[in-house]
GROMACS .gro file of C-alpha atoms in nm:
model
  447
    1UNK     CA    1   6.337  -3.357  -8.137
    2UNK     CA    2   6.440  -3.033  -8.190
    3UNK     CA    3   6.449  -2.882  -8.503
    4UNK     CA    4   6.718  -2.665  -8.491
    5UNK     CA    5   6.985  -2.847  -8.301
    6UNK     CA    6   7.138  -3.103  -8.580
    7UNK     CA    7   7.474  -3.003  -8.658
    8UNK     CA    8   7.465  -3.159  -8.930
    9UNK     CA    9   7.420  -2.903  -9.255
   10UNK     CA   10   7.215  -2.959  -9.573
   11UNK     CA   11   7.374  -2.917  -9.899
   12UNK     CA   12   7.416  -2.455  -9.904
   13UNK     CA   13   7.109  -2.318 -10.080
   14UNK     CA   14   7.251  -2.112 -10.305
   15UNK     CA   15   7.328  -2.399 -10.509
   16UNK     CA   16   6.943  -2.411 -10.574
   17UNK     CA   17   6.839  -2.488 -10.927
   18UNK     CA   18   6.818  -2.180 -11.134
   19UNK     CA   19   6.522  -2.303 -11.340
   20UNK     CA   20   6.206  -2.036 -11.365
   21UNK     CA   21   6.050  -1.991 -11.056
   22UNK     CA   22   5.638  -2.125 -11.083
   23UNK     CA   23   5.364  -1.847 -11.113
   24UNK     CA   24   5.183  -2.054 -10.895
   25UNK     CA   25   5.438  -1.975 -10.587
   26UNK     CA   26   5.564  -1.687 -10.432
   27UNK     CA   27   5.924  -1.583 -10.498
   28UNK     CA   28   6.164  -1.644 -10.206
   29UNK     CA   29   6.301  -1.318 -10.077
   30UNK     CA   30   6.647  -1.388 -10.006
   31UNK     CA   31   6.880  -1.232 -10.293
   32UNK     CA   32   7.141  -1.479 -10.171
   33UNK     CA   33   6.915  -1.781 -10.316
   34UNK     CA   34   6.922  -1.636 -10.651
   35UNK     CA   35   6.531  -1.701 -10.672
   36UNK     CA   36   6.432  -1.548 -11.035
   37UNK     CA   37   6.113  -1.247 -10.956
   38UNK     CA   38   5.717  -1.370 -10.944
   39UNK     CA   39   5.565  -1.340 -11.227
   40UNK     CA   40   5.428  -0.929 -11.341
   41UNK     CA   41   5.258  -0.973 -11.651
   42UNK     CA   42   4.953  -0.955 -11.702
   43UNK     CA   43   4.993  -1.310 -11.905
   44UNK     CA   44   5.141  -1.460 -11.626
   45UNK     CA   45   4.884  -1.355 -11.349
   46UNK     CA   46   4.590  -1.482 -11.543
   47UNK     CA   47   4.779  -1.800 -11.611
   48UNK     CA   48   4.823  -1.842 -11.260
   49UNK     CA   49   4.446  -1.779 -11.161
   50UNK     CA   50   4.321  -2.036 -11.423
   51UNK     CA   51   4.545  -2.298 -11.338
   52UNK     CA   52   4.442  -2.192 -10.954
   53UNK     CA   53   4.079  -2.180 -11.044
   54UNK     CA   54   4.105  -2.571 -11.169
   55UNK     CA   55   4.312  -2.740 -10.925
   56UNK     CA   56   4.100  -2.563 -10.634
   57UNK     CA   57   3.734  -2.588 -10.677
   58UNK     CA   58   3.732  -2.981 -10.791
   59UNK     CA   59   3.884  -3.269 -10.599
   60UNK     CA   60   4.129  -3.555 -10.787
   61UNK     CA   61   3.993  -3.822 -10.997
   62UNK     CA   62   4.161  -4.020 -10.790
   63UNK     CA   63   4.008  -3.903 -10.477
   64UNK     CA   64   3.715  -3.946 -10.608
   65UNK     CA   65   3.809  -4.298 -10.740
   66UNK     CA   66   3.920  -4.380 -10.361
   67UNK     CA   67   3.533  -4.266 -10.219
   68UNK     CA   68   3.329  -4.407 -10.467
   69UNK     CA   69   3.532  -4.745 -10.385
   70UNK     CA   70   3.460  -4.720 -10.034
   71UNK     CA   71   3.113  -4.648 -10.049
   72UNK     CA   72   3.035  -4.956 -10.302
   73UNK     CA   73   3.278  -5.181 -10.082
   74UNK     CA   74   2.985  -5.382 -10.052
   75UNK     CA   75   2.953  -5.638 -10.344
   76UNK     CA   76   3.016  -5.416 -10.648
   77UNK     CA   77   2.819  -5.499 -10.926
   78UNK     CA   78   2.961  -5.476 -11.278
   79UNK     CA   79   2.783  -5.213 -11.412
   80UNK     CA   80   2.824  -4.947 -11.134
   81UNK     CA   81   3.216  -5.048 -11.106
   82UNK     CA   82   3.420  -4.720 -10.925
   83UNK     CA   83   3.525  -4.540 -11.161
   84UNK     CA   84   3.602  -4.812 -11.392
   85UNK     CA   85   3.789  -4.689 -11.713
   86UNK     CA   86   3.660  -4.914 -11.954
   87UNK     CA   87   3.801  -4.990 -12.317
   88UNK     CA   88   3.653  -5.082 -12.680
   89UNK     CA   89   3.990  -5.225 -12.780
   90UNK     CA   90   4.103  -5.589 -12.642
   91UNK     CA   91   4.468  -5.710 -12.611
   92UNK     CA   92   4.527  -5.764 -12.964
   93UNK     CA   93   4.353  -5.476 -13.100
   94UNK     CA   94   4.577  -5.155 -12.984
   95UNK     CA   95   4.369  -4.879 -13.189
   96UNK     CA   96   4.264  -4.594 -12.941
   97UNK     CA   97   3.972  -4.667 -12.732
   98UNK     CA   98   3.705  -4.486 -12.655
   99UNK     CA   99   3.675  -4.458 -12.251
  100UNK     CA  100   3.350  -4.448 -12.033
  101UNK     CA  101   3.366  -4.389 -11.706
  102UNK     CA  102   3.099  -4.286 -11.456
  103UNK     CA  103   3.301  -4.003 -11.327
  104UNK     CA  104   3.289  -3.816 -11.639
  105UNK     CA  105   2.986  -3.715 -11.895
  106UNK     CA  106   2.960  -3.975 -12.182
  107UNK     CA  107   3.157  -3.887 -12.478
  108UNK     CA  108   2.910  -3.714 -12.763
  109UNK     CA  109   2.916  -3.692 -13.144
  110UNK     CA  110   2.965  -3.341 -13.130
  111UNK     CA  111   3.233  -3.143 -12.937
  112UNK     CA  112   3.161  -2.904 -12.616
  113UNK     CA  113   3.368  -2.564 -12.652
  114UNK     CA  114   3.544  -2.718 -12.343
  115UNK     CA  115   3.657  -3.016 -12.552
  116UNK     CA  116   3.758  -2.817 -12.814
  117UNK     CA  117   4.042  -2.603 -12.658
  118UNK     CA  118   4.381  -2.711 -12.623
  119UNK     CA  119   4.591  -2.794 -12.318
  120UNK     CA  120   4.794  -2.473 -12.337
  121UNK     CA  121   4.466  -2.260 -12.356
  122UNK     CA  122   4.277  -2.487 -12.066
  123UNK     CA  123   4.613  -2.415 -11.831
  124UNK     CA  124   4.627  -2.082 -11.948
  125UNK     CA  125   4.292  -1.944 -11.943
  126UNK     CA  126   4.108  -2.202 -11.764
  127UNK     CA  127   3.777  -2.358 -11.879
  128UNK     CA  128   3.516  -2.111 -12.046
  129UNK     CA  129   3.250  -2.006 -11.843
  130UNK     CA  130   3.411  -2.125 -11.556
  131UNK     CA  131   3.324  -2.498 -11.607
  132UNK     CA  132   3.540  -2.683 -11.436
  133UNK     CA  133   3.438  -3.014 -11.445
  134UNK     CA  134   3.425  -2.972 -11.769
  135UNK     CA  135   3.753  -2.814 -11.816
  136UNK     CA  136   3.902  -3.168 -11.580
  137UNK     CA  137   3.742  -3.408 -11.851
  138UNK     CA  138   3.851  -3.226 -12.114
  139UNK     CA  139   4.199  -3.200 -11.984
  140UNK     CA  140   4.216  -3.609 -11.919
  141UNK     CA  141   4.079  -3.684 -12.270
  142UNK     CA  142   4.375  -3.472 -12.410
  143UNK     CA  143   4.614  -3.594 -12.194
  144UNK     CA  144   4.488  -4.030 -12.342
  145UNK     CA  145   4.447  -3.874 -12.707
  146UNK     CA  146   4.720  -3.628 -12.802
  147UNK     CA  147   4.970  -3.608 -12.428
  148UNK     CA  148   5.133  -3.340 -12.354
  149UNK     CA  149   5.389  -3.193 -12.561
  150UNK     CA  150   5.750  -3.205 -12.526
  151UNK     CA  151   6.086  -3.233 -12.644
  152UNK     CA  152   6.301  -3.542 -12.719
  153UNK     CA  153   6.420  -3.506 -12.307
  154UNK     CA  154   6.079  -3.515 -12.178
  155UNK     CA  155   6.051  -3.125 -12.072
  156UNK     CA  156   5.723  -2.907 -12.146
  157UNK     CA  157   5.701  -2.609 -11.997
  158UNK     CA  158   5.311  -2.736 -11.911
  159UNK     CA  159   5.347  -3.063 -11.776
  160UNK     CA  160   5.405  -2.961 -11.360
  161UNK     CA  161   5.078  -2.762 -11.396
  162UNK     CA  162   4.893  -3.004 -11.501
  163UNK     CA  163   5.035  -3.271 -11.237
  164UNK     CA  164   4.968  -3.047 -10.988
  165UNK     CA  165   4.623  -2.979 -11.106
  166UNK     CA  166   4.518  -3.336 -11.155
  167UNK     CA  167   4.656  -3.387 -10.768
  168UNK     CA  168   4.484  -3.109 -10.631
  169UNK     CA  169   4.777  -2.990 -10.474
  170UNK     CA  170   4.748  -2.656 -10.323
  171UNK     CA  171   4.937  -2.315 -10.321
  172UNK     CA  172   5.220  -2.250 -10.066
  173UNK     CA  173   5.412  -1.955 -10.028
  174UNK     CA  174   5.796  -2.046 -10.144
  175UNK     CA  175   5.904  -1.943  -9.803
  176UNK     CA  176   5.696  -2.199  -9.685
  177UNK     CA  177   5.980  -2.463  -9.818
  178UNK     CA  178   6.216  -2.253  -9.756
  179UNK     CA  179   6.157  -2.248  -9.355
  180UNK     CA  180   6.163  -2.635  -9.375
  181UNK     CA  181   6.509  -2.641  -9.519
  182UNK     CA  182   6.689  -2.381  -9.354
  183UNK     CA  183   6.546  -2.599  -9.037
  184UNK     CA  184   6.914  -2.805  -9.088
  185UNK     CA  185   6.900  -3.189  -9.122
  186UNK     CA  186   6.548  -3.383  -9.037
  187UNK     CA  187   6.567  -3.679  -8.835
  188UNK     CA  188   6.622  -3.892  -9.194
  189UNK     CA  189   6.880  -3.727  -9.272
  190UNK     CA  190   7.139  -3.989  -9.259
  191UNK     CA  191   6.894  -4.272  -9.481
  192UNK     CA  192   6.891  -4.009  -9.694
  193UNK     CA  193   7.169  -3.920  -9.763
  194UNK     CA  194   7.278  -4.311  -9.787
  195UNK     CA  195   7.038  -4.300 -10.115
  196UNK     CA  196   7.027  -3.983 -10.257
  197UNK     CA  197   7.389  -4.032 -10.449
  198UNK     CA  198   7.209  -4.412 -10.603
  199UNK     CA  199   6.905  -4.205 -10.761
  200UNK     CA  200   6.858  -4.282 -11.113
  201UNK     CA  201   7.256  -4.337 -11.169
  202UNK     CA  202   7.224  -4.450 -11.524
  203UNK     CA  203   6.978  -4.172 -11.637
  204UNK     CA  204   7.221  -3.917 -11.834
  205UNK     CA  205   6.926  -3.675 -11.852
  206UNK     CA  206   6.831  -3.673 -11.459
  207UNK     CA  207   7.170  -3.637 -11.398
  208UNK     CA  208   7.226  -3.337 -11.619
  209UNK     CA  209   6.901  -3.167 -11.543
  210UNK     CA  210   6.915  -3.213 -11.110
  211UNK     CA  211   7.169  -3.223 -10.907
  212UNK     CA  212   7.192  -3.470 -10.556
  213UNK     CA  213   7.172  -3.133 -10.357
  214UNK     CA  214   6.836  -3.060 -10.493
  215UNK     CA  215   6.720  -3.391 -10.464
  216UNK     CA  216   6.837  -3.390 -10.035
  217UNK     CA  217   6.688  -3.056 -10.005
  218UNK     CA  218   6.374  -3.135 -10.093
  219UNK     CA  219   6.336  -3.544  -9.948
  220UNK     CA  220   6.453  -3.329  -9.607
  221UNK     CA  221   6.245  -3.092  -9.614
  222UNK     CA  222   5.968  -3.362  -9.681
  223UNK     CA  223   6.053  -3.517  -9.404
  224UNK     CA  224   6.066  -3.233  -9.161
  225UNK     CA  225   5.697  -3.190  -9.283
  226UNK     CA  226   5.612  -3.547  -9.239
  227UNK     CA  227   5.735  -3.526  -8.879
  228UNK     CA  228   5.568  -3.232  -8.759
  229UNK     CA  229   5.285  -3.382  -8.918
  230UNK     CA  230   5.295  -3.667  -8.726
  231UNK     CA  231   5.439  -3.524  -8.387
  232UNK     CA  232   5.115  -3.283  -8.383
  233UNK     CA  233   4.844  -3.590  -8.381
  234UNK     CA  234   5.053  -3.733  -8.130
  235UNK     CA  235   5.016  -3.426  -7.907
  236UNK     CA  236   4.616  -3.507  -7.979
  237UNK     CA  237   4.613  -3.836  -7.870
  238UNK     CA  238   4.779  -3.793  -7.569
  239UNK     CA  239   4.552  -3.487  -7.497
  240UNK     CA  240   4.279  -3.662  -7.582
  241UNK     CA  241   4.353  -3.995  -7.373
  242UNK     CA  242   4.409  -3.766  -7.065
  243UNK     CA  243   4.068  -3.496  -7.114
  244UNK     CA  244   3.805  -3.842  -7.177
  245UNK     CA  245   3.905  -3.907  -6.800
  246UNK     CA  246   3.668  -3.798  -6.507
  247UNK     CA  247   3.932  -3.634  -6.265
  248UNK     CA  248   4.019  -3.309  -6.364
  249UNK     CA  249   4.342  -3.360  -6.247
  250UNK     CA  250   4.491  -3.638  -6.473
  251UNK     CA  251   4.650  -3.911  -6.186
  252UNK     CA  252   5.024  -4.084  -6.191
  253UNK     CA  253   4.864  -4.354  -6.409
  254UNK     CA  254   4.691  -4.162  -6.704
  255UNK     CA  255   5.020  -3.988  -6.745
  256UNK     CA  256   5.223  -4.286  -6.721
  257UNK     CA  257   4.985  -4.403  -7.023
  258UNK     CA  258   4.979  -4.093  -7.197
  259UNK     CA  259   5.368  -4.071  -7.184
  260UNK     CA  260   5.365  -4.444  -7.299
  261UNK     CA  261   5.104  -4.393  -7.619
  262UNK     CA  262   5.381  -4.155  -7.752
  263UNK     CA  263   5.735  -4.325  -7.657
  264UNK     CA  264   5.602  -4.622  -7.839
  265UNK     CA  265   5.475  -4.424  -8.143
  266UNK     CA  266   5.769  -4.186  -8.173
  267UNK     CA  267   6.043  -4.285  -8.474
  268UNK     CA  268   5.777  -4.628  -8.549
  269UNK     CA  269   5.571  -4.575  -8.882
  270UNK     CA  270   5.433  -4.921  -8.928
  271UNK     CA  271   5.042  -4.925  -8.892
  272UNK     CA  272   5.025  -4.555  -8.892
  273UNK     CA  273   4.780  -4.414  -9.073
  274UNK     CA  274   4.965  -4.074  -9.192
  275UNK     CA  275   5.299  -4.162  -9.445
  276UNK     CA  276   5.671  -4.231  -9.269
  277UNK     CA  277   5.916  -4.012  -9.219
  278UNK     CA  278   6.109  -4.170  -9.496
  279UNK     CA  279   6.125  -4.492  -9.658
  280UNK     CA  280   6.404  -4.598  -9.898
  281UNK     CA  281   6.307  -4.561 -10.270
  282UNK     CA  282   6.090  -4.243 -10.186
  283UNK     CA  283   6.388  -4.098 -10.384
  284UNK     CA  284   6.371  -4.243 -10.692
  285UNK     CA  285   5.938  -4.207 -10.631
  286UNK     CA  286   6.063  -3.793 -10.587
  287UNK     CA  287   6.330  -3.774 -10.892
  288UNK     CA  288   6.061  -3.733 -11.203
  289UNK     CA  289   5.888  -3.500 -10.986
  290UNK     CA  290   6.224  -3.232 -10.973
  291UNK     CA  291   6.281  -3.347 -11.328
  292UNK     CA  292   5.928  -3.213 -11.456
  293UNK     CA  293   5.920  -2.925 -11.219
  294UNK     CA  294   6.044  -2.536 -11.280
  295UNK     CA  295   6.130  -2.494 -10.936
  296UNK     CA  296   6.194  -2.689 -10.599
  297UNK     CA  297   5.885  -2.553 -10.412
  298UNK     CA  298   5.642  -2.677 -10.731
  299UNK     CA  299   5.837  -3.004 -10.701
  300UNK     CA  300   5.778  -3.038 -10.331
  301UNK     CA  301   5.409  -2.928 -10.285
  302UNK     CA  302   5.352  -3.202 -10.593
  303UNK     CA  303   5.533  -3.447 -10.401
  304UNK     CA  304   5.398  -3.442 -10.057
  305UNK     CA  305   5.023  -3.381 -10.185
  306UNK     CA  306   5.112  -3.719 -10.395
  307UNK     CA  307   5.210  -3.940 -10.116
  308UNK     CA  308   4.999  -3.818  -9.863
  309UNK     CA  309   4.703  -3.844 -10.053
  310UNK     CA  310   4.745  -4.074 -10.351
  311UNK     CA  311   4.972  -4.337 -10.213
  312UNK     CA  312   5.019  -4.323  -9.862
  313UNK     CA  313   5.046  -4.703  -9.802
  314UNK     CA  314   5.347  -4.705 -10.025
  315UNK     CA  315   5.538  -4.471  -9.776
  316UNK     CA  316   5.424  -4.594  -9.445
  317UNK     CA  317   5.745  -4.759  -9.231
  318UNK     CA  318   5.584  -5.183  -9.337
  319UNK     CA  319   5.501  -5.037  -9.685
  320UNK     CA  320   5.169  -5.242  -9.649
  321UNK     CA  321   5.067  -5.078  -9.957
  322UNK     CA  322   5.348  -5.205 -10.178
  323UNK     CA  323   5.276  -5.543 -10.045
  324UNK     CA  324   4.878  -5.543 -10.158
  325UNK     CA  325   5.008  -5.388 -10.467
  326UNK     CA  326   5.256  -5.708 -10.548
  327UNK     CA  327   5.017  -5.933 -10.430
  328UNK     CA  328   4.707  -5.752 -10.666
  329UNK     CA  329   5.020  -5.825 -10.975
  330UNK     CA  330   5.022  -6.152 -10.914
  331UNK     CA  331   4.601  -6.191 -10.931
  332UNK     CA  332   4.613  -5.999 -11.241
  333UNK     CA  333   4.842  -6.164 -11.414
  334UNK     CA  334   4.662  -6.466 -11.335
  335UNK     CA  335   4.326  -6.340 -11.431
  336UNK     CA  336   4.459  -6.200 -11.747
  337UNK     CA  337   4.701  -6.449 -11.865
  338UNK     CA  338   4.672  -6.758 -11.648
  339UNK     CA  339   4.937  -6.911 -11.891
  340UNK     CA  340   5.179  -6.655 -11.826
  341UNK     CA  341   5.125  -6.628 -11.486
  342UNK     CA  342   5.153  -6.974 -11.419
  343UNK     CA  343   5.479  -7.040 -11.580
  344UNK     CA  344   5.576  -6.781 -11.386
  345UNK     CA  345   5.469  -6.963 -11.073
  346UNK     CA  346   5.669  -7.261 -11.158
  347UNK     CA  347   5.950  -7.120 -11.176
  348UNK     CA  348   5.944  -6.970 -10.810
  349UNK     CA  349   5.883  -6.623 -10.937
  350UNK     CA  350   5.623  -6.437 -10.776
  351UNK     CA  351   5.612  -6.023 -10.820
  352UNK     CA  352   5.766  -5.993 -10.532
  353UNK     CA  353   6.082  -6.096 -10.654
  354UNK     CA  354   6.086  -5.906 -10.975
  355UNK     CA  355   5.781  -5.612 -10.949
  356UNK     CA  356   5.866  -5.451 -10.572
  357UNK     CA  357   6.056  -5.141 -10.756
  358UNK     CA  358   5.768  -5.117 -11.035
  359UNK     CA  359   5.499  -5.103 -10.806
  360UNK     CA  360   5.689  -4.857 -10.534
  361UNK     CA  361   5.790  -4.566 -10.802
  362UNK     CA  362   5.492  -4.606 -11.005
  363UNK     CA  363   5.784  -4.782 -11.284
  364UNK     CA  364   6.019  -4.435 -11.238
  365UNK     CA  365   6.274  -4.692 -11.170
  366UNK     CA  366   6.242  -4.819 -11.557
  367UNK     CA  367   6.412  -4.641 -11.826
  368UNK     CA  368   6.397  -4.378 -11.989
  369UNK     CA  369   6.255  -4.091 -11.798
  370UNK     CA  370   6.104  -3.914 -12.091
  371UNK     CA  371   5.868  -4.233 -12.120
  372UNK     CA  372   5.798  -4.252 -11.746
  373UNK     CA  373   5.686  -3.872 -11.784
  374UNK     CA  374   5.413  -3.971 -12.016
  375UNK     CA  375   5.302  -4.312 -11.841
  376UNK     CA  376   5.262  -4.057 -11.510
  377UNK     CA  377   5.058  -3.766 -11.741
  378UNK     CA  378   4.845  -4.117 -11.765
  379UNK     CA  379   4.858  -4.211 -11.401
  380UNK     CA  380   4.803  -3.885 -11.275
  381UNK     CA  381   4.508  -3.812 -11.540
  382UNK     CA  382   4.305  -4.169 -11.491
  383UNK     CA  383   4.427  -4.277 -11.096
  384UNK     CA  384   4.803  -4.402 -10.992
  385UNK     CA  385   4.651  -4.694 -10.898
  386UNK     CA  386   4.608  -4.839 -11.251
  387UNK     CA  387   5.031  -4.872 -11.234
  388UNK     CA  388   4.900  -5.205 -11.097
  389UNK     CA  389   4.762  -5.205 -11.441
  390UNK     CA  390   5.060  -5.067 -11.642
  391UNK     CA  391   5.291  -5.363 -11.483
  392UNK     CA  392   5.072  -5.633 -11.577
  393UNK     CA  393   5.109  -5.444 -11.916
  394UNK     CA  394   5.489  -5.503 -11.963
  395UNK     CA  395   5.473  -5.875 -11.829
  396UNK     CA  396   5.254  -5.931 -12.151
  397UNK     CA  397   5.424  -5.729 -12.360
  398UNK     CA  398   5.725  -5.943 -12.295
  399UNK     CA  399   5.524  -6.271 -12.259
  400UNK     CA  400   5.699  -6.445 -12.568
  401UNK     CA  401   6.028  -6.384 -12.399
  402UNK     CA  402   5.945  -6.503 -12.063
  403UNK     CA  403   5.757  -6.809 -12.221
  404UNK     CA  404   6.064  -6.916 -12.457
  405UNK     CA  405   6.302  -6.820 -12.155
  406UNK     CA  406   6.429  -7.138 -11.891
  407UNK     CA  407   6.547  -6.885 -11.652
  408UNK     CA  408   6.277  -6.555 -11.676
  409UNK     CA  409   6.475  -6.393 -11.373
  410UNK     CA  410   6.732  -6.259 -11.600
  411UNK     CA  411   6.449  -6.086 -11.806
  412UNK     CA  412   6.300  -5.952 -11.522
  413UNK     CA  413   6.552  -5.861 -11.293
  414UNK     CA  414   6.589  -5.538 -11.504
  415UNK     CA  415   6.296  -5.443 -11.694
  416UNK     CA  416   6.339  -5.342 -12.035
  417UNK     CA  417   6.276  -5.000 -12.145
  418UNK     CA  418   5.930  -4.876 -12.102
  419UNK     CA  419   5.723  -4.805 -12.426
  420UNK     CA  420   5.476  -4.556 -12.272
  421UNK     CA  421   5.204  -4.515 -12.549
  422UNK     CA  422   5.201  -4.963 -12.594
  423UNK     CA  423   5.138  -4.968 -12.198
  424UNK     CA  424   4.898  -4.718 -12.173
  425UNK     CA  425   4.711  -4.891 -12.474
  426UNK     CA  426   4.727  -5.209 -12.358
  427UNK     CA  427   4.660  -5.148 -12.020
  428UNK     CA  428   4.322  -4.963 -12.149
  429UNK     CA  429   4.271  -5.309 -12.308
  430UNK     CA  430   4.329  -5.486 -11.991
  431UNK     CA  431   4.079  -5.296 -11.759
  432UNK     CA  432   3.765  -5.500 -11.877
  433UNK     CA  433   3.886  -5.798 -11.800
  434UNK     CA  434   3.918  -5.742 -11.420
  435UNK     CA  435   3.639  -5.838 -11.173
  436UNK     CA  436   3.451  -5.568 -11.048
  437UNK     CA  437   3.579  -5.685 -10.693
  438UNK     CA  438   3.899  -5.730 -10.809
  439UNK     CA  439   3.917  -5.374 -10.941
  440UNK     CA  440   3.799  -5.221 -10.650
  441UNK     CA  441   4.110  -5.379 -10.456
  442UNK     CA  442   4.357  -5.202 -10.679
  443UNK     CA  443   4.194  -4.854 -10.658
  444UNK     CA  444   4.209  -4.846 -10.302
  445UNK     CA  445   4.502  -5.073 -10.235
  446UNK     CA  446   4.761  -4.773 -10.201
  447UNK     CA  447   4.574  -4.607  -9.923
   0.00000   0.00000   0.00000
């Protein structure tokens, strides 16, 4: 396809959002995108070399979740379960527990410096003496103790540093994004914009703070990434299917095949390894992200390292990984609460019917945004995949209702509004009472 042939036009770029521009990306330098100047002081630059220095040097907890998983795919046993973060507190008991996990040093009676430091000063000046691992646990055990601060709307001025720290995500130049939108409208562009205008609707806030424009920019400039993306390993293959032959001159046949390999992987995402193009509901899985951010760039680089390395099963064209991820609700449920999950079952309702939008944008899709900010700081902090974890949550948090309910598909149709502080508690609870085996299904289940 070629990229700069669509007539069709994204929404003008000067109606960018005017929010600060992130130290952590260059300015863009066209005056007529009213881009505010990089940061000069000497606050500012340090800032931006700490928060550098700790979402460089150590890969994601999540990543890490995702190997360790992999290499004990063999029979885990209990005690060496991947990354397991375990709980003192049980279902009924909701007073803060005390994690221990094998990714991070045992909690001690007395307090490293590290431990000691706030959020602001960990983002700001990064960990003392250069301690990065340190600095990450620290960070996480803030993040489950105190959160991060904000107002009544959700917004902290911190919050997109430390999502894009805990993801790993790397530095681009803003020009970077730029070059992808100013490439006109990706081959989505049409399912796109057929969703864009449905994103969060009801959501007063979202709809004051981001605009649809801002939201099309960015999903199309996500995809135009995506699609390069894939277009290059499909150059590979077929350079790779023609080289492993003997003849050096590649006959009617091998190109026939070559030419083949890519028609019939060209515009098809199921079974590919690498995310779609676009799937529907990747909008409302993008609008926290442009909610939390300062600018579009920070928003897009936390996005696309997100889905291409956290959850790239939910994106792919058959969504296989929203399917394990229903299926892994429904064997919670049951392990947790046979009861509820039975009942449940009788009734014809499996999480299909009622959990697909839960599981896809990680509950964004649940009201109000403010809370869904703070269940991510969570997800983000401990491994996305424990959403699997923070569903199962709200089923027993409205268990009475269901129970004493003949028809639970009117609860559940629309879920009610998300308590972020009960689910993260209770879903703490939960985590011990999951099979080792079990366990290591749901952290790898979104891959």
């Amino acid at each position: 396809m070629a990229s700069n042939s669509s007539p069709t036009k994204l929404p003008p770029t000067s109606k960018m959002s005017s929010r600060p521009s992130t130290p952590s990306l260059l300015p863009p330098p066209n005056p007529l995108l009213h881009a505010p100047p990089s940061p000069n002081s000497h606050r500012a630059l340090r800032r931006l070399k700490s928060a550098h220095t700790l979402g460089q040097t150590q890969p994601s907890l999540i990543s890490q979740q995702h190997r360790q998983a992999l290499q004990r795919n063999a029979s885990p046993v209990k005690k060496d379960t991947p990354a397991r973060t375990r709980s003192n507190s049980d279902v009924t008991n909701m007073a803060p527990p005390v994690l221990e996990t094998p990714v991070r040093r045992p909690l001690t009676g007395r307090k490293s410096t590290t431990e000691m430091l706030s959020i602001d000063k960990l983002i700001r000046d990064g960990p003392p003496d250069e301690k990065v691992q340190d600095g990450l646990e620290a960070l996480r055990l803030k993040i489950l103790a105190q959160g991060i601060k904000s107002d009544s709307d959700g917004m902290s001025s911190l919050r997109i540093y430390v999502w894009l720290i805990l993801l790993n995500a790397p530095i681009i130049p803003t020009d970077e994004y730029l070059a992808l939108i100013h490439r006109g409208a990706s081959p989505a562009y049409s399912k796109i914009r057929n969703d864009t205008f449905r994103t969060l609707t009801s959501d007063v806030l979202f709809r004051r703070r981001v605009s649809e424009a801002s939201l099309i920019r960015l999903l199309n400039a996500l995809a135009w990434k995506l699609h390069d993306a894939r277009e290059e390993k499909q150059g590979r293959l077929s350079f790779s299917a023609m080289s492993d032959q003997s003849s050096p001159e590649p006959s009617s046949a091998m190109k026939s095949r070559a030419r083949a390999l890519t028609l019939t992987t060209e515009g098809s995402d199921a079974g590919a390894s690498e995310p779609g193009t676009y799937v529907q509901g990747m909008n409302v899985l993008a609008a926290p992200f442009l909610y939390a951010a300062r600018s579009e760039a920070e928003a897009f680089i936390a996005f696309h390292r997100f889905i291409t390395h956290e959850c790239p099963g939910y994106v792919r064209g058959a969504m296989d990984g929203v399917h394990k991820g229903l299926a892994l609700v429904d064997k919670v449920l049951g392990i947790v609460d046979s009861k509820l999950s039975n009942y449940l079952m009788s009734k014809g309702m499996n999480a299909e019917l009622y959990a697909f939008p839960s599981v896809l944008t990680l509950c964004a899709c649940t009201p109000p945004l403010p809370e869904v900010l703070r269940l991510w700081d969570f997800l983000f902090a401990y491994g996305a995949h424990l959403n699997i974890l923070c569903i199962v949550a709200q089923l027993v948090i409205l268990r009475n209702s269901i129970l004493s309910s003949p028809s639970p598909t009117k609860i559940l149709r629309n879920f009610p509004a998300i308590n972020a502080e009960m689910v993260i508690q209770l879903t703490l609870s939960l985590i011990k009472k999951i099979p080792d085996d079990v366990y290591a299904e749901i952290v790898v289940h979104a891959k």
